[in-house]
C-alpha positions as YAML, in Angstrom:
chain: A
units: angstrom
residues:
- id: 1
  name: UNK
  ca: [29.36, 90.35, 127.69]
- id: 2
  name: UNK
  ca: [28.96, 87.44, 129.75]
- id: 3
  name: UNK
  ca: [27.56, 84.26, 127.17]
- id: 4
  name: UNK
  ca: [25.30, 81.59, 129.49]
- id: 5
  name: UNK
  ca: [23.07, 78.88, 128.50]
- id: 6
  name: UNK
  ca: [21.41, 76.01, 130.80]
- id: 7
  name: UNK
  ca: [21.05, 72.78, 129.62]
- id: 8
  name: UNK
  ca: [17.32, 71.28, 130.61]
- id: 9
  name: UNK
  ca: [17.63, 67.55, 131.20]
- id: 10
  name: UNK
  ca: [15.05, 65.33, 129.89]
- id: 11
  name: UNK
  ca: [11.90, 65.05, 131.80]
- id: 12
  name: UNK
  ca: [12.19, 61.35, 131.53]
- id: 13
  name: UNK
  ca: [14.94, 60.75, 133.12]
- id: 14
  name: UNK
  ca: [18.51, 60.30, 132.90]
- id: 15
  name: UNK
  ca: [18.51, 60.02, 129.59]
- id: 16
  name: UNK
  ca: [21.43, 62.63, 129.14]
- id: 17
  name: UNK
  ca: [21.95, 63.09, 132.95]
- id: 18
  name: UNK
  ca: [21.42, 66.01, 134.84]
- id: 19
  name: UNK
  ca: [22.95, 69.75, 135.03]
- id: 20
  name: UNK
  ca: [24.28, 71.78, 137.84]
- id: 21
  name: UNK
  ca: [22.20, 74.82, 137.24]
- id: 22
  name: UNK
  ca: [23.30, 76.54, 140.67]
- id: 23
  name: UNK
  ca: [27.21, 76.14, 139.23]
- id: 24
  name: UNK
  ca: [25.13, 77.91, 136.07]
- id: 25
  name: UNK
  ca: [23.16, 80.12, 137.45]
- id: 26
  name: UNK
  ca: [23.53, 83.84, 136.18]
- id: 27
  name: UNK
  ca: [24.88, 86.51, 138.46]
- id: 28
  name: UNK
  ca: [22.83, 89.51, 136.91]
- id: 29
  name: UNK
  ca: [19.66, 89.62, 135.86]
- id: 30
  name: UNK
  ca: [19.13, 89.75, 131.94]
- id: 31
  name: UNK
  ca: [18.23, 93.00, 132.06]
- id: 32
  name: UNK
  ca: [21.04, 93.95, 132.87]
- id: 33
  name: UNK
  ca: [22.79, 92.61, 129.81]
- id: 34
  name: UNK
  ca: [24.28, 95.47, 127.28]
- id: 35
  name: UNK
  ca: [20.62, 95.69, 125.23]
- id: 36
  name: UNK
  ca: [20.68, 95.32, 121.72]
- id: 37
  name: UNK
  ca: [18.02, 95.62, 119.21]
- id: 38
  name: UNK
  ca: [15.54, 92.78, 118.98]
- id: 39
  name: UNK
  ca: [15.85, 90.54, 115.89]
- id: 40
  name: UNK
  ca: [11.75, 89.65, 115.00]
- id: 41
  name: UNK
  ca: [11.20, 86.15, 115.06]
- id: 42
  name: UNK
  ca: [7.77, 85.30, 114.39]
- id: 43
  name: UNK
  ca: [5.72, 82.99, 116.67]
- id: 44
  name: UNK
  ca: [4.81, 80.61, 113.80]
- id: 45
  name: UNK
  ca: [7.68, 81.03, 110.62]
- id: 46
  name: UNK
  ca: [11.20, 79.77, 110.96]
- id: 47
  name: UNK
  ca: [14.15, 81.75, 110.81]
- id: 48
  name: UNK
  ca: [15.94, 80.77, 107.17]
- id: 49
  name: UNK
  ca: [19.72, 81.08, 108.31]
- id: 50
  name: UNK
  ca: [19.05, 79.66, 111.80]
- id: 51
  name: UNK
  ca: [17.52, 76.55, 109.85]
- id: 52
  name: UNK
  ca: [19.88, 76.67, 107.51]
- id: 53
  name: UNK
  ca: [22.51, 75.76, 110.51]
- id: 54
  name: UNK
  ca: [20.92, 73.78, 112.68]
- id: 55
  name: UNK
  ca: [20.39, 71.44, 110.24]
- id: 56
  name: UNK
  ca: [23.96, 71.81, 108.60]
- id: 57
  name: UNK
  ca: [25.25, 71.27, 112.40]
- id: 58
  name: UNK
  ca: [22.94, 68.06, 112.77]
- id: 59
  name: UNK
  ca: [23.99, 66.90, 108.92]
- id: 60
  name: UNK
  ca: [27.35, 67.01, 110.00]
- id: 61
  name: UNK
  ca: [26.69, 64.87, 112.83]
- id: 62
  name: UNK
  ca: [24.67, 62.03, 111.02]
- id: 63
  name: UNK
  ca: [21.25, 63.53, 112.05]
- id: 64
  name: UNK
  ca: [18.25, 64.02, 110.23]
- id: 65
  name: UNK
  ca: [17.00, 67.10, 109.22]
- id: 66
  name: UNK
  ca: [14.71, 68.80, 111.93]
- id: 67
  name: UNK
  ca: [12.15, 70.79, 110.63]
- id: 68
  name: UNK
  ca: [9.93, 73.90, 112.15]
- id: 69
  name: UNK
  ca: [6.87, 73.77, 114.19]
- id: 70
  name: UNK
  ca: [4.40, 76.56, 114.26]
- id: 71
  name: UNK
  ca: [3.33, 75.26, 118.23]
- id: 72
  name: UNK
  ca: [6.78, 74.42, 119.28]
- id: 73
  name: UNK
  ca: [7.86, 78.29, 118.06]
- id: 74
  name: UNK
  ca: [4.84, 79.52, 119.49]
- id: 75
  name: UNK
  ca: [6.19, 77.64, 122.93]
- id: 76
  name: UNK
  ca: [10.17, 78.81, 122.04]
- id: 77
  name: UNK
  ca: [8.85, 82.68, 121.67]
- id: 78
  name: UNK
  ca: [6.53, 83.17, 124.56]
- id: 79
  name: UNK
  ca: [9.11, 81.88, 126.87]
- id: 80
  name: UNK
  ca: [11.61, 84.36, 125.33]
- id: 81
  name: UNK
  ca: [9.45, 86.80, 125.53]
- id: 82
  name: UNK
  ca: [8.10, 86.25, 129.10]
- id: 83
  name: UNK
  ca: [11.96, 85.89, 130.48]
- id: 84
  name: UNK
  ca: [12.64, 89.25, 128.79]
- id: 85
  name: UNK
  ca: [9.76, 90.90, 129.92]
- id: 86
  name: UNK
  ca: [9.98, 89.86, 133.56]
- id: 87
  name: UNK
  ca: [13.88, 90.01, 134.16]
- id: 88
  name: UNK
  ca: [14.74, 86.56, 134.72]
- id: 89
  name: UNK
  ca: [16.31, 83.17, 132.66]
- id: 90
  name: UNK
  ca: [15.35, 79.80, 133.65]
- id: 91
  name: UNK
  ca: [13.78, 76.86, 132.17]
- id: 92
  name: UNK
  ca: [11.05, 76.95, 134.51]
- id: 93
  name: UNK
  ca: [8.54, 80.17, 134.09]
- id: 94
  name: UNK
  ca: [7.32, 82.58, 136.66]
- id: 95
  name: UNK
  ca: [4.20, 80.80, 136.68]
- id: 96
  name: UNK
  ca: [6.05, 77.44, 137.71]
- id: 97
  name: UNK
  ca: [5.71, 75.87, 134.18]
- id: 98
  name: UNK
  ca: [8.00, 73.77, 132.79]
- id: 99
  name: UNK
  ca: [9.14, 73.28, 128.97]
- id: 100
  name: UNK
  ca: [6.68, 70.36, 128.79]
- id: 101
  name: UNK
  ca: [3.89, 72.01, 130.28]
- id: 102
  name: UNK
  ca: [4.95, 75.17, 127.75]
- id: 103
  name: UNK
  ca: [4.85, 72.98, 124.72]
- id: 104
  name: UNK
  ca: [1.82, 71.09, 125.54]
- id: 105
  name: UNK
  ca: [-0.06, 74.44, 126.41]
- id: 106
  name: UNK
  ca: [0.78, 75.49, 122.36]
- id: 107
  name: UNK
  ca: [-0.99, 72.31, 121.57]
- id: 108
  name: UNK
  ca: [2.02, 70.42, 120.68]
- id: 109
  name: UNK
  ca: [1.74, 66.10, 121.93]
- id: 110
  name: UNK
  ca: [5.78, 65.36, 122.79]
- id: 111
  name: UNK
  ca: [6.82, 62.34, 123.50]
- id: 112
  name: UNK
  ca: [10.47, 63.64, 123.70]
- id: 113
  name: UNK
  ca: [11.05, 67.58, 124.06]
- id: 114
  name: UNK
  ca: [14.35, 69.01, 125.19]
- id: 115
  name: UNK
  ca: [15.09, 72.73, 125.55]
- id: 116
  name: UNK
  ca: [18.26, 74.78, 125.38]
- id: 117
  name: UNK
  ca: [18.56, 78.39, 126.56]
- id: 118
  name: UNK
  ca: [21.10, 81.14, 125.86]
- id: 119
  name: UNK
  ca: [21.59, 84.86, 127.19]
- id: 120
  name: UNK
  ca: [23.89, 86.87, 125.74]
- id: 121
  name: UNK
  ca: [24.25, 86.20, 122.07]
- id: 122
  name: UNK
  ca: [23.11, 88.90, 119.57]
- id: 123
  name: UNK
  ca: [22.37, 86.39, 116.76]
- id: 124
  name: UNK
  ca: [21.05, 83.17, 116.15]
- id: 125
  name: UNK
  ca: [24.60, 81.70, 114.50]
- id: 126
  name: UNK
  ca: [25.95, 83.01, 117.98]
- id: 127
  name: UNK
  ca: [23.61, 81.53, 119.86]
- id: 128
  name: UNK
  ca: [23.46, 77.94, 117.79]
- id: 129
  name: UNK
  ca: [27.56, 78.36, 117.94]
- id: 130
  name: UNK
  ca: [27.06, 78.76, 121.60]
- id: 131
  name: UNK
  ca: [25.27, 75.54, 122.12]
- id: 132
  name: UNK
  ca: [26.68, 73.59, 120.23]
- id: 133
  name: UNK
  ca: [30.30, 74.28, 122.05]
- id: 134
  name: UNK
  ca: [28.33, 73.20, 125.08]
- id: 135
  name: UNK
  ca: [27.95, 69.07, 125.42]
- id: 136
  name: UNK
  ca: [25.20, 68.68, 127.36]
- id: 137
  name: UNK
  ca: [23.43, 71.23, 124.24]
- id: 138
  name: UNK
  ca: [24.95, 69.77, 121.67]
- id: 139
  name: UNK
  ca: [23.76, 66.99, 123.17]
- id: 140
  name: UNK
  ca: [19.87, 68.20, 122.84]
- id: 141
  name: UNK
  ca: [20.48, 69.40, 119.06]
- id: 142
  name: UNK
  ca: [21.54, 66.18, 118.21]
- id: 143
  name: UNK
  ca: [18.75, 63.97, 119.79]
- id: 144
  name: UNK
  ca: [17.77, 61.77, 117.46]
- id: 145
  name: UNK
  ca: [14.37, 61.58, 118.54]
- id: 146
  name: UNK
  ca: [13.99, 65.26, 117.96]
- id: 147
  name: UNK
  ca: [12.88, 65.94, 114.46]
- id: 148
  name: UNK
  ca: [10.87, 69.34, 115.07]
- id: 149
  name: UNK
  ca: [11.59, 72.39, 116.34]
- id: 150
  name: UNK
  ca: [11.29, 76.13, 117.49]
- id: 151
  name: UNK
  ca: [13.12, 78.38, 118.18]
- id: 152
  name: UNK
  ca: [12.15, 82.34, 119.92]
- id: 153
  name: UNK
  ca: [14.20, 85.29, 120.73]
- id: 154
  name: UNK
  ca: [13.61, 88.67, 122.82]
- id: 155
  name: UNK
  ca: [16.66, 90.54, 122.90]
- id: 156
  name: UNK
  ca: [19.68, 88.59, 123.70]
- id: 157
  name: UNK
  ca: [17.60, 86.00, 125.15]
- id: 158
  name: UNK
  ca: [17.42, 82.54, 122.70]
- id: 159
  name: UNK
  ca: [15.25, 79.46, 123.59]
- id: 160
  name: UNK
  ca: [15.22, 76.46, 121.63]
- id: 161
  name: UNK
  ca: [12.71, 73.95, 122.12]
- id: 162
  name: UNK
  ca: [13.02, 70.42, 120.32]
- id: 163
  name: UNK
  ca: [10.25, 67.32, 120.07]
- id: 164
  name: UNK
  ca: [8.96, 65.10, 117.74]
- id: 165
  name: UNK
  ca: [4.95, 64.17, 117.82]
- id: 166
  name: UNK
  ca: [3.63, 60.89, 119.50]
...
């Protein structure tokens, strides 16, 4: 199974640089990705043992606990779900929407949102494990301006969205 995530550079700028998603970009479709069964994650609880390590992973690193967002789940699921349902993985929708428009549309005021993606991991440890191996992910986990989060699933398709209020 082929493991792929995308690492969204901050809106703002070069802040963490950018990415080379073309030297990223996925040569099959998700659907085409051995299926596995969906693990519910609900649109506005957290997921205990994926907050239990992402915060462990950001203790570990000298950051501050992040804590979970009803709208910035909301934001993490639909786009999940939406990439599952119509066959592609990007941090830009269908619709042309970006992670900031996403979050803002789930009525969440960011002065700071980053957003990691994965495809391919059938858990959350595997998909946190995944990023965090990743530097320009860890990268996002460990922004200390990011003290909330969300995180959604569909399949083997992870998005984790991180902000902290203005």
């Amino acid at each position: 199974m082929r493991i792929l995530t995308i690492f969204a550079a901050l809106a703002m700028g070069a802040a963490l640089g950018g990415c080379d998603e073309a030297a990223l970009a996925p040569t099959a479709t998700p659907e085409a990705a051995a299926p596995a069964a969906p693990v519910p994650v609900s649109e506005t609880a957290p997921n205990p043992a994926f907050d239990a390590a992402l915060n462990a992973f950001r203790a570990q690193n000298g950051q501050s606990r992040a804590t979970p967002d009803a709208r910035l789940m909301a934001a993490a699921q639909r786009h999940a779900d939406d990439m599952a349902a119509n066959g592609y993985f990007d941090h830009r929708s269908r619709d042309g929407r970006t992670y900031i428009q996403r979050i803002a549309a789930a009525g969440y005021s960011t002065c700071w949102p980053v957003e990691n993606i994965g495809w391919g991991q059938r858990t959350a440890d595997a998909a946190l494990a995944n990023w965090a191996a990743s530097a320009p992910h860890r990268r996002n986990m460990l922004t200390s301006g990011t003290v909330q989060y969300g995180i959604g699933q569909a399949g083997t398709i992870w998005v984790l969205d991180l902000a902290r209020v203005c």
